[in-house]
Amino acid sequence: MFLYSTHSPKTLVGLKEAVLRGLPQDNGLYMPQEIPVLPASFFEKLDEMSFQELAFEVSKCLLNGAIPEDDLREIIEASMTFDAPVVRVTDDIGMLELFHGPTLAFKDFGARFMARLMGYFVKDDKEDLYILVATSGDTGGAVASGFYKTPRIKVIVLYPSGKVSFLQEKQLTTLGENISALEIQGDFDACQALVKQAFLDEEVQNHLRLTSANSINIARLIPQMFYYFRAYQQLKAQHGKIVFCVPSGNLGNLTAGLIAKRMGLPIHHFIAATNLNDGVARYLQQGIFPEKATVPTISNAMDVSKPSNFVRMLDLYGGDWQAMKADISGFYYTDEETRQAIKRVEEEQTYLLDPHGAVGFLAMDAYLKTHPDVYGVVLGTAHPSKFLDVVEPVIGRAVEVPARLAELANREKDAKWMGTEFGEFKKHLLAL
Ligand SMILES: *Cc1c(COP(=O)(O)O)cnc(C)c1O
């Protein structure tokens, strides 16, 4: 498998370089040079495959020999340890529940696969690889959990003090081993600025082997294709035209779905659902991507005004808006509409949506009004118990927190307190 940068399509790198580097030097994003189509035999055998088997077949086809088959199988078996069921909400909408992993959000899929893949690439190296990750909450937890105890890899999580939830903080600060947390006296942007400065600092670069783990890494997109196949496998006997609705922020999830379709998965249509950070929805409707500042919403994992993976979407369609619009529709919703959807679906269908899934449900419901012949699958990106402060007042009762999240409450926090000056952070890194 070879990959090119969206900024210089002629320069190719191998999978190892793309994964360990994360971002190409020219600031584009890595894309697979070739997206192979799965053979008919794959679809003939699909019914008998376990989730791990189908993940193995899909990645084997895409990676095309970049990793020996036995090693790839091991990576899949170690990372894909929980399922992605489609659960009925209405007669024509199901939720693809992606929150059955350790941190209860779909980011577990990407983070766990990336961790195993990076671990595989550095396992015989003499030097440790340091992963710096700035988080506003969810990404850090998934990355920390994914890399926990990976030999040769150390993770440093920077999070904004007082701006992540109690349980999110516990997810970041209680693992120990190769995971350490820095509690920054600033906001998320300050955390991100520190990480960026570290990558630009020559002394730090000479002292530590650094990489990042954010959602632009191609290793996070690969496993996000697997669950589109898993959903199709569960639905294909009963439903013809399947439409996927993706609650979108940085557009990694949607991009993975588009690649799955290019690999031959018969997806009838996609929907990009956003909150008022609605750039991609407006682009799909009007052909222009509006320049706007990020606005805070209750579906905060989608509060992104300049989604990184949009470049990958443009690349897939050669910049052709009409062609993109033929495959993807865009919808956006306010917080008030989102709250009403949570309430209505809980009352009428006894299904509890999280705020991100609720945005997706609204968009799917709207699309079905003009396309009654399709079956809608909404990606359930997080468990509602991760957003108790939003969900409980809306439905007027307490929500049960799954044991694996609840038990974190009693663990002891271990984080190093740090200011927003780069000097202090640099000193910390140079002492490692
Ligand atoms: C990250 C996240 C999203 C957005 O996914 P993208 O791939 O960035 O578009 C949606 N919902 C939840 C709960 C998330 O954590």
Coordinates of N, CA, C and O in Angstrom, one line a residue, residues 169-268:
E169 N -12.0 13.2 33.0 CA -10.7 13.5 33.6 C -10.2 12.2 34.2 O -9.0 11.9 34.1
K170 N -11.1 11.4 34.8 CA -10.6 10.1 35.4 C -10.1 9.2 34.3 O -9.1 8.4 34.5
Q171 N -10.7 9.2 33.1 CA -10.3 8.4 32.0 C -8.8 8.7 31.6 O -8.1 7.9 31.1
L172 N -8.5 10.0 31.8 CA -7.2 10.5 31.3 C -6.1 10.3 32.4 O -4.9 10.2 32.1
T173 N -6.5 10.3 33.6 CA -5.5 10.5 34.7 C -5.4 9.3 35.6 O -4.6 9.5 36.6
T174 N -6.0 8.2 35.4 CA -6.0 7.1 36.3 C -5.3 5.9 35.8 O -5.2 4.9 36.5
L175 N -4.9 5.9 34.6 CA -4.3 4.7 34.0 C -2.9 4.3 34.5 O -2.6 3.2 34.9
G176 N -2.0 5.3 34.5 CA -0.7 5.1 34.9 C 0.1 4.3 33.8 O -0.2 4.5 32.7
E177 N 1.1 3.6 34.2 CA 2.0 2.8 33.3 C 2.6 3.8 32.3 O 3.3 4.7 32.7
N178 N 2.3 3.6 31.0 CA 2.9 4.4 29.9 C 2.1 5.7 29.6 O 2.4 6.3 28.6
I179 N 1.1 5.9 30.4 CA 0.2 7.1 30.1 C 0.4 8.1 31.2 O 0.3 7.8 32.4
S180 N 0.7 9.4 30.8 CA 0.8 10.4 31.8 C 0.0 11.6 31.3 O -0.3 11.8 30.1
A181 N -0.5 12.4 32.3 CA -1.5 13.4 32.0 C -0.9 14.8 32.5 O -0.4 14.8 33.6
L182 N -1.1 15.8 31.7 CA -0.7 17.2 32.1 C -2.0 18.0 32.2 O -2.7 18.1 31.2
E183 N -2.3 18.5 33.3 CA -3.5 19.4 33.5 C -3.1 20.8 33.3 O -2.3 21.4 34.0
I184 N -3.5 21.3 32.1 CA -3.0 22.7 31.7 C -4.0 23.7 32.2 O -5.2 23.6 32.1
Q185 N -3.4 24.8 32.7 CA -4.2 25.9 33.3 C -4.6 26.8 32.1 O -4.3 28.0 32.1
G186 N -5.4 26.3 31.2 CA -5.8 27.1 30.0 C -6.9 26.3 29.3 O -7.4 25.3 29.9
D187 N -7.3 26.7 28.1 CA -8.3 26.0 27.4 C -7.8 25.0 26.4 O -6.6 24.8 26.3
F188 N -8.7 24.4 25.7 CA -8.2 23.4 24.7 C -7.2 23.9 23.7 O -6.2 23.3 23.3
D189 N -7.5 25.2 23.2 CA -6.6 25.8 22.2 C -5.2 25.9 22.8 O -4.2 25.8 22.1
A190 N -5.1 26.3 24.1 CA -3.8 26.4 24.7 C -3.1 25.0 24.7 O -1.8 25.0 24.5
C191 N -3.8 24.0 25.0 CA -3.2 22.6 25.0 C -2.7 22.3 23.6 O -1.6 21.8 23.4
Q192 N -3.5 22.6 22.6 CA -3.1 22.3 21.2 C -1.9 23.2 20.8 O -1.0 22.7 20.1
A193 N -1.9 24.4 21.3 CA -0.8 25.3 20.9 C 0.5 24.7 21.5 O 1.6 24.7 20.8
L194 N 0.5 24.2 22.7 CA 1.7 23.6 23.3 C 2.2 22.4 22.5 O 3.4 22.2 22.3
V195 N 1.3 21.6 22.1 CA 1.6 20.4 21.3 C 2.3 20.8 20.0 O 3.3 20.3 19.6
K196 N 1.7 21.8 19.3 CA 2.2 22.3 18.1 C 3.6 22.9 18.2 O 4.5 22.6 17.4
Q197 N 3.8 23.6 19.3 CA 5.1 24.2 19.6 C 6.2 23.1 19.8 O 7.3 23.2 19.3
A198 N 5.8 22.1 20.5 CA 6.7 21.0 20.7 C 7.2 20.4 19.4 O 8.4 20.0 19.2
F199 N 6.2 20.2 18.4 CA 6.6 19.6 17.2 C 7.5 20.5 16.4 O 8.3 20.1 15.5
L200 N 7.4 21.8 16.6 CA 8.3 22.8 15.9 C 9.6 23.0 16.5 O 10.5 23.7 15.9
D201 N 9.8 22.6 17.8 CA 11.0 22.9 18.5 C 12.1 21.9 18.2 O 12.0 20.7 18.5
E202 N 13.2 22.4 17.7 CA 14.3 21.5 17.3 C 14.9 20.7 18.4 O 15.2 19.5 18.3
E203 N 15.1 21.4 19.6 CA 15.7 20.7 20.7 C 14.9 19.6 21.2 O 15.4 18.5 21.5
V204 N 13.5 19.8 21.3 CA 12.6 18.8 21.7 C 12.7 17.6 20.7 O 12.8 16.4 21.0
Q205 N 12.6 18.0 19.4 CA 12.6 17.0 18.3 C 13.9 16.1 18.4 O 13.9 14.9 18.1
N206 N 15.1 16.8 18.7 CA 16.3 16.0 18.8 C 16.4 15.1 20.0 O 17.0 14.1 20.0
H207 N 15.6 15.5 21.1 CA 15.7 14.8 22.3 C 14.7 13.6 22.3 O 15.0 12.5 22.8
L208 N 13.5 13.8 21.8 CA 12.5 12.8 21.8 C 11.9 12.4 20.4 O 11.8 13.3 19.6
R209 N 11.6 11.2 20.3 CA 10.9 10.8 19.0 C 9.4 11.0 19.2 O 8.8 10.3 20.0
L210 N 8.9 12.0 18.5 CA 7.5 12.4 18.8 C 6.6 12.1 17.6 O 6.9 12.1 16.5
T211 N 5.3 11.8 18.0 CA 4.3 11.8 17.0 C 3.0 12.2 17.6 O 2.9 12.4 18.8
S212 N 1.9 12.4 16.8 CA 0.7 12.8 17.3 C -0.3 11.7 17.1 O -0.1 10.8 16.3
A213 N -1.5 11.8 17.7 CA -2.5 10.7 17.5 C -3.9 11.3 17.2 O -4.9 10.8 17.6
N214 N -3.9 12.4 16.5 CA -5.2 13.0 16.3 C -5.9 12.4 15.1 O -5.3 11.5 14.5
S215 N -7.1 12.8 14.8 CA -8.0 12.1 13.9 C -7.5 12.1 12.4 O -8.1 11.5 11.6
I216 N -6.5 12.9 12.2 CA -6.0 12.9 10.8 C -5.1 11.8 10.4 O -4.8 11.6 9.3
N217 N -4.7 11.0 11.4 CA -3.9 9.8 11.1 C -4.7 8.8 10.3 O -5.8 8.4 10.8
I218 N -4.1 8.4 9.2 CA -4.8 7.4 8.4 C -5.2 6.1 9.1 O -6.2 5.4 8.8
A219 N -4.4 5.8 10.1 CA -4.6 4.6 10.9 C -5.9 4.6 11.7 O -6.4 3.6 12.1
R220 N -6.4 5.8 11.9 CA -7.7 5.9 12.6 C -8.9 5.7 11.6 O -9.9 5.3 12.0
L221 N -8.6 6.1 10.4 CA -9.7 5.9 9.4 C -10.0 4.5 9.0 O -11.1 4.1 8.8
I222 N -8.9 3.7 8.9 CA -9.1 2.3 8.4 C -10.1 1.5 9.3 O -11.1 1.0 8.7
P223 N -10.0 1.4 10.6 CA -11.0 0.6 11.3 C -12.4 1.3 11.3 O -13.3 0.6 11.6
Q224 N -12.5 2.5 11.0 CA -13.8 3.2 11.0 C -14.6 2.7 9.8 O -15.8 3.0 9.7
M225 N -13.9 2.0 8.8 CA -14.7 1.5 7.7 C -15.4 0.2 8.1 O -16.4 -0.2 7.6
F226 N -14.7 -0.5 9.1 CA -15.2 -1.9 9.4 C -16.7 -1.9 9.8 O -17.4 -2.8 9.4
Y227 N -17.1 -0.9 10.6 CA -18.4 -1.0 11.1 C -19.5 -0.7 10.1 O -20.7 -1.0 10.3
Y228 N -19.1 0.0 9.0 CA -20.1 0.2 7.9 C -20.4 -1.2 7.3 O -21.6 -1.5 7.0
F229 N -19.4 -2.0 7.1 CA -19.5 -3.3 6.6 C -20.4 -4.2 7.6 O -21.2 -5.0 7.2
R230 N -20.1 -4.0 8.9 CA -20.8 -4.8 9.9 C -22.3 -4.5 9.9 O -23.1 -5.3 10.0
A231 N -22.6 -3.2 9.7 CA -24.0 -2.8 9.7 C -24.7 -3.4 8.4 O -25.8 -4.0 8.5
Y232 N -24.0 -3.3 7.3 CA -24.6 -3.9 6.1 C -24.8 -5.4 6.2 O -25.9 -5.9 5.8
Q233 N -23.9 -6.0 6.8 CA -24.0 -7.5 7.1 C -25.3 -7.8 7.8 O -26.0 -8.8 7.6
Q234 N -25.6 -7.0 8.8 CA -26.8 -7.2 9.7 C -28.1 -6.9 9.0 O -29.1 -7.4 9.3
L235 N -28.0 -6.0 8.0 CA -29.2 -5.5 7.4 C -29.6 -6.0 6.0 O -30.7 -5.8 5.5
K236 N -28.6 -6.5 5.3 CA -28.8 -6.7 3.9 C -29.9 -7.7 3.5 O -30.5 -7.6 2.5
A237 N -30.2 -8.6 4.4 CA -31.3 -9.6 4.1 C -32.7 -8.9 4.1 O -33.5 -9.2 3.3
Q238 N -32.9 -7.9 5.0 CA -34.2 -7.3 5.1 C -34.3 -5.9 4.3 O -35.4 -5.5 4.1
H239 N -33.2 -5.3 4.0 CA -33.3 -3.9 3.5 C -32.5 -3.8 2.2 O -31.4 -4.2 2.1
G240 N -33.1 -3.1 1.3 CA -32.4 -2.9 0.0 C -31.5 -1.7 0.0 O -30.3 -1.8 0.1
K241 N -32.1 -0.5 0.0 CA -31.3 0.7 -0.1 C -31.0 1.2 1.3 O -31.8 1.7 2.1
I242 N -29.7 1.2 1.7 CA -29.3 1.6 3.0 C -28.6 2.9 2.9 O -27.7 3.1 2.1
V243 N -29.1 3.8 3.8 CA -28.5 5.2 3.9 C -27.8 5.3 5.2 O -28.5 5.0 6.3
F244 N -26.6 5.8 5.3 CA -25.9 6.0 6.5 C -25.9 7.5 6.9 O -25.6 8.3 6.0
C245 N -26.3 7.8 8.1 CA -26.3 9.2 8.6 C -25.2 9.4 9.6 O -25.2 8.7 10.6
V246 N -24.3 10.3 9.4 CA -23.1 10.4 10.2 C -23.1 11.7 11.0 O -22.9 12.8 10.3
P247 N -23.2 11.7 12.3 CA -23.1 12.9 13.1 C -21.6 13.4 12.9 O -20.7 12.6 13.3
S248 N -21.4 14.6 12.4 CA -20.1 14.9 11.9 C -19.4 16.1 12.6 O -20.1 17.1 12.9
G249 N -18.1 16.0 12.8 CA -17.3 17.1 13.3 C -16.1 17.3 12.4 O -16.1 18.1 11.5
N250 N -15.1 16.5 12.7 CA -13.9 16.6 11.9 C -13.9 15.7 10.6 O -13.0 15.7 9.8
L251 N -15.1 15.1 10.4 CA -15.4 14.3 9.2 C -14.6 13.1 9.0 O -14.6 12.5 7.8
G252 N -14.0 12.5 10.0 CA -13.2 11.3 9.8 C -14.2 10.1 9.6 O -13.9 9.3 8.8
N253 N -15.2 10.1 10.4 CA -16.2 9.0 10.3 C -16.8 8.9 8.9 O -17.0 7.9 8.3
L254 N -17.2 10.1 8.4 CA -17.9 10.1 7.1 C -16.9 9.7 6.0 O -17.2 9.0 5.1
T255 N -15.6 10.2 6.1 CA -14.6 9.9 5.1 C -14.4 8.4 5.1 O -14.3 7.8 4.0
A256 N -14.4 7.8 6.2 CA -14.2 6.3 6.3 C -15.3 5.6 5.5 O -15.1 4.6 4.8
G257 N -16.5 6.1 5.7 CA -17.7 5.5 5.0 C -17.6 5.7 3.5 O -17.9 4.8 2.8
L258 N -17.1 6.8 3.1 CA -16.9 7.1 1.6 C -15.9 6.1 1.1 O -16.1 5.6 -0.1
I259 N -14.8 5.8 1.8 CA -13.8 4.9 1.3 C -14.4 3.5 1.3 O -14.2 2.7 0.4
A260 N -15.2 3.1 2.3 CA -15.9 1.8 2.3 C -16.7 1.6 1.1 O -16.7 0.6 0.4
K261 N -17.4 2.7 0.7 CA -18.2 2.6 -0.5 C -17.4 2.4 -1.8 O -17.7 1.6 -2.6
R262 N -16.2 3.1 -1.8 CA -15.3 2.9 -3.0 C -14.8 1.5 -3.0 O -14.4 1.0 -4.1
M263 N -14.7 0.9 -1.9 CA -14.2 -0.5 -1.8 C -15.3 -1.5 -2.3 O -15.1 -2.7 -2.3
G264 N -16.5 -1.0 -2.5 CA -17.5 -1.8 -3.1 C -18.7 -2.1 -2.2 O -19.7 -2.8 -2.6
L265 N -18.7 -1.5 -1.0 CA -19.9 -1.7 -0.1 C -21.1 -0.9 -0.7 O -21.0 0.3 -1.0
P266 N -22.2 -1.6 -0.9 CA -23.3 -1.0 -1.6 C -24.1 0.0 -0.7 O -25.2 -0.4 -0.1
I267 N -23.6 1.1 -0.5 CA -24.2 2.2 0.3 C -25.0 3.1 -0.6 O -24.4 3.6 -1.5
H268 N -26.3 3.2 -0.4 CA -27.1 4.0 -1.3 C -26.9 5.5 -1.3 O -26.8 6.1 -2.3

